[in-house]
PDB file of C-alpha atoms in Angstrom:
ATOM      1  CA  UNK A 360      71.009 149.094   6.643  1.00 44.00           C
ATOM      2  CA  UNK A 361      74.555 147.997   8.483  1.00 44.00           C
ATOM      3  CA  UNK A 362      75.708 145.091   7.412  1.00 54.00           C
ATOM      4  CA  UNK A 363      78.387 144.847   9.971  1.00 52.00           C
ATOM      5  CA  UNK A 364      75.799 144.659  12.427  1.00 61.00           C
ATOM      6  CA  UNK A 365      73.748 142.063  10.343  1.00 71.00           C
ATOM      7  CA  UNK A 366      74.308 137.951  11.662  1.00 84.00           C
ATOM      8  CA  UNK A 367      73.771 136.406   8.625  1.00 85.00           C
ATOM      9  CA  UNK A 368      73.097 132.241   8.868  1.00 88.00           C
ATOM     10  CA  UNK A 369      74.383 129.910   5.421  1.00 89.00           C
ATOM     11  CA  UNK A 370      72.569 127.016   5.006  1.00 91.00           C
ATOM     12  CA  UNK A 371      70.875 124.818   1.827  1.00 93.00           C
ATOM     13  CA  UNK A 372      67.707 124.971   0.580  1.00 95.00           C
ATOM     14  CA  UNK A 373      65.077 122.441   1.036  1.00 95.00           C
ATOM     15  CA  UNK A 374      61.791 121.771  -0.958  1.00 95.00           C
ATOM     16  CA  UNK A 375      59.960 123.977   1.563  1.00 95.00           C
ATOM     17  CA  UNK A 376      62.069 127.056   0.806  1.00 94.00           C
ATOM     18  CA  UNK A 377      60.506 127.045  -2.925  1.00 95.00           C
ATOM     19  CA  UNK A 378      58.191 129.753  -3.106  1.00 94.00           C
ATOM     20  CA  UNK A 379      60.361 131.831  -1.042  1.00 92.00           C
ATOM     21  CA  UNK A 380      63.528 130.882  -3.936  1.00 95.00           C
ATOM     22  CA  UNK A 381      60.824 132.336  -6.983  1.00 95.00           C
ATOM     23  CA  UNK A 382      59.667 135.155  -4.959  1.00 93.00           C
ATOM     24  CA  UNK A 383      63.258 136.279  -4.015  1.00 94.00           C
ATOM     25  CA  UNK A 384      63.720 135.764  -8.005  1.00 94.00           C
ATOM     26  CA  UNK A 385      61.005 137.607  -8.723  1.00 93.00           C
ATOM     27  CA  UNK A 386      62.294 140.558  -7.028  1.00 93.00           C
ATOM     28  CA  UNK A 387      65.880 140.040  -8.659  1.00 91.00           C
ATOM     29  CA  UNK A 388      65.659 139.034 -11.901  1.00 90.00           C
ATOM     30  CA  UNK A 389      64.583 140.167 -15.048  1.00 86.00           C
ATOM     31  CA  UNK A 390      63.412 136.044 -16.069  1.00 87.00           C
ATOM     32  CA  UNK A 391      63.430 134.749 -13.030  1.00 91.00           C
ATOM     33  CA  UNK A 392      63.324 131.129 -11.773  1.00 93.00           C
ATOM     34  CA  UNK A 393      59.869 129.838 -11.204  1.00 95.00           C
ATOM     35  CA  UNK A 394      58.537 128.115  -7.710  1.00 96.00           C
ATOM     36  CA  UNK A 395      58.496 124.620  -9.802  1.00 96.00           C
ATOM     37  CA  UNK A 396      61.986 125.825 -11.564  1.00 96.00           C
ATOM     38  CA  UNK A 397      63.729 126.024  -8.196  1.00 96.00           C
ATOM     39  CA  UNK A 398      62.231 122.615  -6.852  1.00 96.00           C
ATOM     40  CA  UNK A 399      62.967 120.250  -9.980  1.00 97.00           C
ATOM     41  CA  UNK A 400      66.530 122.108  -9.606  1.00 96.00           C
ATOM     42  CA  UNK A 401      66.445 120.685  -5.956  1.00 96.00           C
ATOM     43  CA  UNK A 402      65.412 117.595  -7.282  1.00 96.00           C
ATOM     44  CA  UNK A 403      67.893 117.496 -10.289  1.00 96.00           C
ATOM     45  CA  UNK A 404      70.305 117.214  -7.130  1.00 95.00           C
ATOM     46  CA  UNK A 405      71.879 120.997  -6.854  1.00 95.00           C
ATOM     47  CA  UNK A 406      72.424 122.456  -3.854  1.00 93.00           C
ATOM     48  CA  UNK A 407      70.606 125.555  -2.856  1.00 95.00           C
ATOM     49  CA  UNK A 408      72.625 127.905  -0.229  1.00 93.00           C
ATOM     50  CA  UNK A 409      70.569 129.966   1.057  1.00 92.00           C
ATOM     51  CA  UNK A 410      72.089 133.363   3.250  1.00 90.00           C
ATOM     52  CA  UNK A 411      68.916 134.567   5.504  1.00 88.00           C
ATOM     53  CA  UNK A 412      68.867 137.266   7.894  1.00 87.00           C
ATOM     54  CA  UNK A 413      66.845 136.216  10.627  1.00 86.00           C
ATOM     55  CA  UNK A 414      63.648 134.314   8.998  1.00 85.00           C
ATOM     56  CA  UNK A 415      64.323 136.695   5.380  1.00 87.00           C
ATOM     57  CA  UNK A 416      66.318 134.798   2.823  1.00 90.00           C
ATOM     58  CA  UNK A 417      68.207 137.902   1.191  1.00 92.00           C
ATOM     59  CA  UNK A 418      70.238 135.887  -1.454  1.00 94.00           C
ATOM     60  CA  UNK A 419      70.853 132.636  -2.821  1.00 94.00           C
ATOM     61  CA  UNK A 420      73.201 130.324  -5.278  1.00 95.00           C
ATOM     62  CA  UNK A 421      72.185 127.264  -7.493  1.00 96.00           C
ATOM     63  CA  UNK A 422      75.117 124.851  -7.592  1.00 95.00           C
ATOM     64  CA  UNK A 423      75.430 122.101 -10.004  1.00 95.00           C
ATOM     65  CA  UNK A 424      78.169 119.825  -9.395  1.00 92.00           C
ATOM     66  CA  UNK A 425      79.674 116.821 -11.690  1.00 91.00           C
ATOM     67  CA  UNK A 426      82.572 115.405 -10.134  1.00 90.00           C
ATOM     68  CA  UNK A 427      84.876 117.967  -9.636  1.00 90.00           C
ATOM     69  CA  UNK A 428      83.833 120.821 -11.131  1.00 93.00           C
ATOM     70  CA  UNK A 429      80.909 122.444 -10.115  1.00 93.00           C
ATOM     71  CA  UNK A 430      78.467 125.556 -11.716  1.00 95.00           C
ATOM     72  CA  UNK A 431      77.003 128.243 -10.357  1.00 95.00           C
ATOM     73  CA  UNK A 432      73.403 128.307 -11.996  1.00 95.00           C
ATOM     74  CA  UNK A 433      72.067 131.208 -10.331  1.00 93.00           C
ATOM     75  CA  UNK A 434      72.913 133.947  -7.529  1.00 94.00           C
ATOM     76  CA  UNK A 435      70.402 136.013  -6.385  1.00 93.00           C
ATOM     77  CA  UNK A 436      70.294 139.164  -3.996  1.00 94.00           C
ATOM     78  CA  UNK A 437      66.894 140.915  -2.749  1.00 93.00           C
ATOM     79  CA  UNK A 438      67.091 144.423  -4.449  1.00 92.00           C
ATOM     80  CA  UNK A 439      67.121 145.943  -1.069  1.00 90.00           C
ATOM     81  CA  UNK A 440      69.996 143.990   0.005  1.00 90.00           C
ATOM     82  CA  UNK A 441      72.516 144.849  -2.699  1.00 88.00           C
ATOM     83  CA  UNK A 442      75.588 146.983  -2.980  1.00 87.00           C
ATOM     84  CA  UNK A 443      76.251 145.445   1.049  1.00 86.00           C
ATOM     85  CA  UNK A 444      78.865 142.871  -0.169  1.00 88.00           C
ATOM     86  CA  UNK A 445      76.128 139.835  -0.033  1.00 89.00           C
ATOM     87  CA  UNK A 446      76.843 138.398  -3.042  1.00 92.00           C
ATOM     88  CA  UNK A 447      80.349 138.848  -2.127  1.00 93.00           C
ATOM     89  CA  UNK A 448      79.668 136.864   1.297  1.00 89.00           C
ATOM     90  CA  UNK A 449      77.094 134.508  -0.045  1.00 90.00           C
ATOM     91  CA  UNK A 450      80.686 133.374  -2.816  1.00 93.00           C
ATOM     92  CA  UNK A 451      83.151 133.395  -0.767  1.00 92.00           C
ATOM     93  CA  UNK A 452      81.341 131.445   1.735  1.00 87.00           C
ATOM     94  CA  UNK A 453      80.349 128.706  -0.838  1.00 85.00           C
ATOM     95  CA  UNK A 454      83.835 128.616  -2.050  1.00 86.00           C
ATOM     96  CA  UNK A 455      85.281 128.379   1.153  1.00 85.00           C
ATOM     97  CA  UNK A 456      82.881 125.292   2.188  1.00 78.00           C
ATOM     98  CA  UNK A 457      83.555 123.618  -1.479  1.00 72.00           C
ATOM     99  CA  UNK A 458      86.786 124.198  -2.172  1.00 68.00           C
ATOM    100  CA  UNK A 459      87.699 119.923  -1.280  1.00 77.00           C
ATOM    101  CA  UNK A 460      85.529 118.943  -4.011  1.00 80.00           C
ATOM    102  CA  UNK A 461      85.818 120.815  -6.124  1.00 87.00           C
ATOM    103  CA  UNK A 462      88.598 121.626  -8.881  1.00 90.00           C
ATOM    104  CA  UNK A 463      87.059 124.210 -10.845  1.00 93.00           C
ATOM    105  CA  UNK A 464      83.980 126.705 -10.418  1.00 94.00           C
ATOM    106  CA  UNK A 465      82.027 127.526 -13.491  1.00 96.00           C
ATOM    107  CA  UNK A 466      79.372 130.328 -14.773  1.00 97.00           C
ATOM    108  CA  UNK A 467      77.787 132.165 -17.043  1.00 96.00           C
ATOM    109  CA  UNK A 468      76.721 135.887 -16.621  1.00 96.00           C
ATOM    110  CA  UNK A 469      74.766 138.520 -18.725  1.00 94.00           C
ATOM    111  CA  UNK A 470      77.192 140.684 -20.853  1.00 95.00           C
ATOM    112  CA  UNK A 471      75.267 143.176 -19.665  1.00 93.00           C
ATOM    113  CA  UNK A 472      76.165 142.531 -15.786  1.00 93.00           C
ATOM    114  CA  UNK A 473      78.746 144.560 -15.144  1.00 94.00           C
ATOM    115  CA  UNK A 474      78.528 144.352 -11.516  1.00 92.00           C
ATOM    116  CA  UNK A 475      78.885 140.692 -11.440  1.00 94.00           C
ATOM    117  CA  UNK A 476      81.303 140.350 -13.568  1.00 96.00           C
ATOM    118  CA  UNK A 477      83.606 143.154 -11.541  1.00 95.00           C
ATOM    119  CA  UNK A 478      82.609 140.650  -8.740  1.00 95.00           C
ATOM    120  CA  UNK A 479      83.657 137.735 -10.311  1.00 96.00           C
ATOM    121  CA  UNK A 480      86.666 138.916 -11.340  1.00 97.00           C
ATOM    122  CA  UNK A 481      87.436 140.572  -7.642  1.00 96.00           C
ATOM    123  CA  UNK A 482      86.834 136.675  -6.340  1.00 95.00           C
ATOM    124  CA  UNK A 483      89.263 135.405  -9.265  1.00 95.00           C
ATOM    125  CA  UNK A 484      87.549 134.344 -11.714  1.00 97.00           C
ATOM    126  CA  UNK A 485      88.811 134.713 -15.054  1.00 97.00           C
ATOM    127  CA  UNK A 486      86.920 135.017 -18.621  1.00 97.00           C
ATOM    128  CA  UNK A 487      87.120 132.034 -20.946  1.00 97.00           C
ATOM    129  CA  UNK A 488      84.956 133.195 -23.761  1.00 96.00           C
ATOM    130  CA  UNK A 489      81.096 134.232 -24.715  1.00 97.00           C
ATOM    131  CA  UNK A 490      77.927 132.328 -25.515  1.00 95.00           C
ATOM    132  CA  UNK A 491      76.408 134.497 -28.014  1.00 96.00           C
ATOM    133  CA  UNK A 492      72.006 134.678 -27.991  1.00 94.00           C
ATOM    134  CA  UNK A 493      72.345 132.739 -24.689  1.00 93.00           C
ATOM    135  CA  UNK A 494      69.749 134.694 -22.642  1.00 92.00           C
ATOM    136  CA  UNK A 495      66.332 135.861 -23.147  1.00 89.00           C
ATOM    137  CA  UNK A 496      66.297 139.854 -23.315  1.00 86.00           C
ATOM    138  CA  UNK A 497      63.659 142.704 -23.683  1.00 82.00           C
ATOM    139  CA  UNK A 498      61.452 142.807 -26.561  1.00 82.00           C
ATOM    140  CA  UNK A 499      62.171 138.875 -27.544  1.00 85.00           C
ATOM    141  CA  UNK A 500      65.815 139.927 -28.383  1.00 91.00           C
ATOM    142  CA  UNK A 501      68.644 137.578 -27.014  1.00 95.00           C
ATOM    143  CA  UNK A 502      72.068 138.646 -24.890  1.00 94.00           C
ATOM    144  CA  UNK A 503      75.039 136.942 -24.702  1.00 96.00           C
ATOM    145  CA  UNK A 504      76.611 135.281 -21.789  1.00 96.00           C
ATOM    146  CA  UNK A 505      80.087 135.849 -20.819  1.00 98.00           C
ATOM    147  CA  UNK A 506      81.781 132.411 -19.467  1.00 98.00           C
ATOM    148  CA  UNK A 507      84.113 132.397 -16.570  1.00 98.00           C
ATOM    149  CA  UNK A 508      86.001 129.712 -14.280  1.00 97.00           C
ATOM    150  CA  UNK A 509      87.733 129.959 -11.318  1.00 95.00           C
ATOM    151  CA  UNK A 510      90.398 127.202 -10.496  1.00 93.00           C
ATOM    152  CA  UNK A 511      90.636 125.853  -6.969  1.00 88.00           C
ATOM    153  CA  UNK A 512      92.989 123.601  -5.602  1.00 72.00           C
ATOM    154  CA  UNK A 513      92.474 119.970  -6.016  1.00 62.00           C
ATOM    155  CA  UNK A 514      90.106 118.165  -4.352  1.00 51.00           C
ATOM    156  CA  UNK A 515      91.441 116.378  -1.314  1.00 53.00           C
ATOM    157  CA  UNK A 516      90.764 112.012  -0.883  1.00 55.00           C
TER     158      UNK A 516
END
């Protein structure tokens, strides 16, 4: 798969894109969102983005904002689609589009993520401490999340 090649389109979710959101989380997550998760989300107000090649949706990110800070709820990549700089994209494009509203960026990620943190930390995000039995694990155990923030300039009037 080139990615180079690959015109990738940004654009939020809408109440129709619901069963494609769970199925995509399905395929990318070990507890993933439900159909009716991602639609109260939608309803709750967050914003969706959606990155779709052609008429696939290849990754997405859940964005919950309160003034002017805002969290990243979810990012999601189809398994297919990883280790192609999406996620990377998918960020970087948010941030880019957000960055006048918003002051800081918030999230949570496994312990166990490795990846995303290294990504997190490439896009500047910086540790500020751990959630401990935060996540639902194998065998009814629980993992911790690791917290991280990335400051962004201030939000313009």
């Amino acid at each position: 798969m080139m990615l180079s090649n690959t015109k990738l389109d940004l654009r939020l979710a809408e109440e129709t894109d619901c069963a494609a959101l769970a199925n995509l989380a399905l395929s990318a997550h070990s507890h993933p969102w439900s159909e009716t998760q991602y639609l109260q989300s939608l309803k709750d107000g967050h914003q969706c983005w959606l990155l779709n090649s052609g008429s696939e949706t290849v990754a997405c990110c859940v964005i919950s904002q309160l003034f002017d800070e805002a969290e990243i709820l979810d990012v999601a990549v189809v398994p297919k689609w990883r280790r192609h700089g999406l996620a990377e994209t998918l960020l970087r494009r948010i941030i880019d589009e957000r960055h006048k509203d918003i002051r800081r960026l918030l999230l949570e990620v496994r312990a166990s993520n490795l990846a995303a943190q290294s990504l997190y930390r490439k896009l500047g995000f910086s540790e500020d401490g751990l959630r401990k039995n935060y996540y639902p694990a194998e065998n009814g155990k629980r993992e911790n999340a690791v917290l991280m923030s990335l400051a962004l300039a201030e939000p313009q009037p």
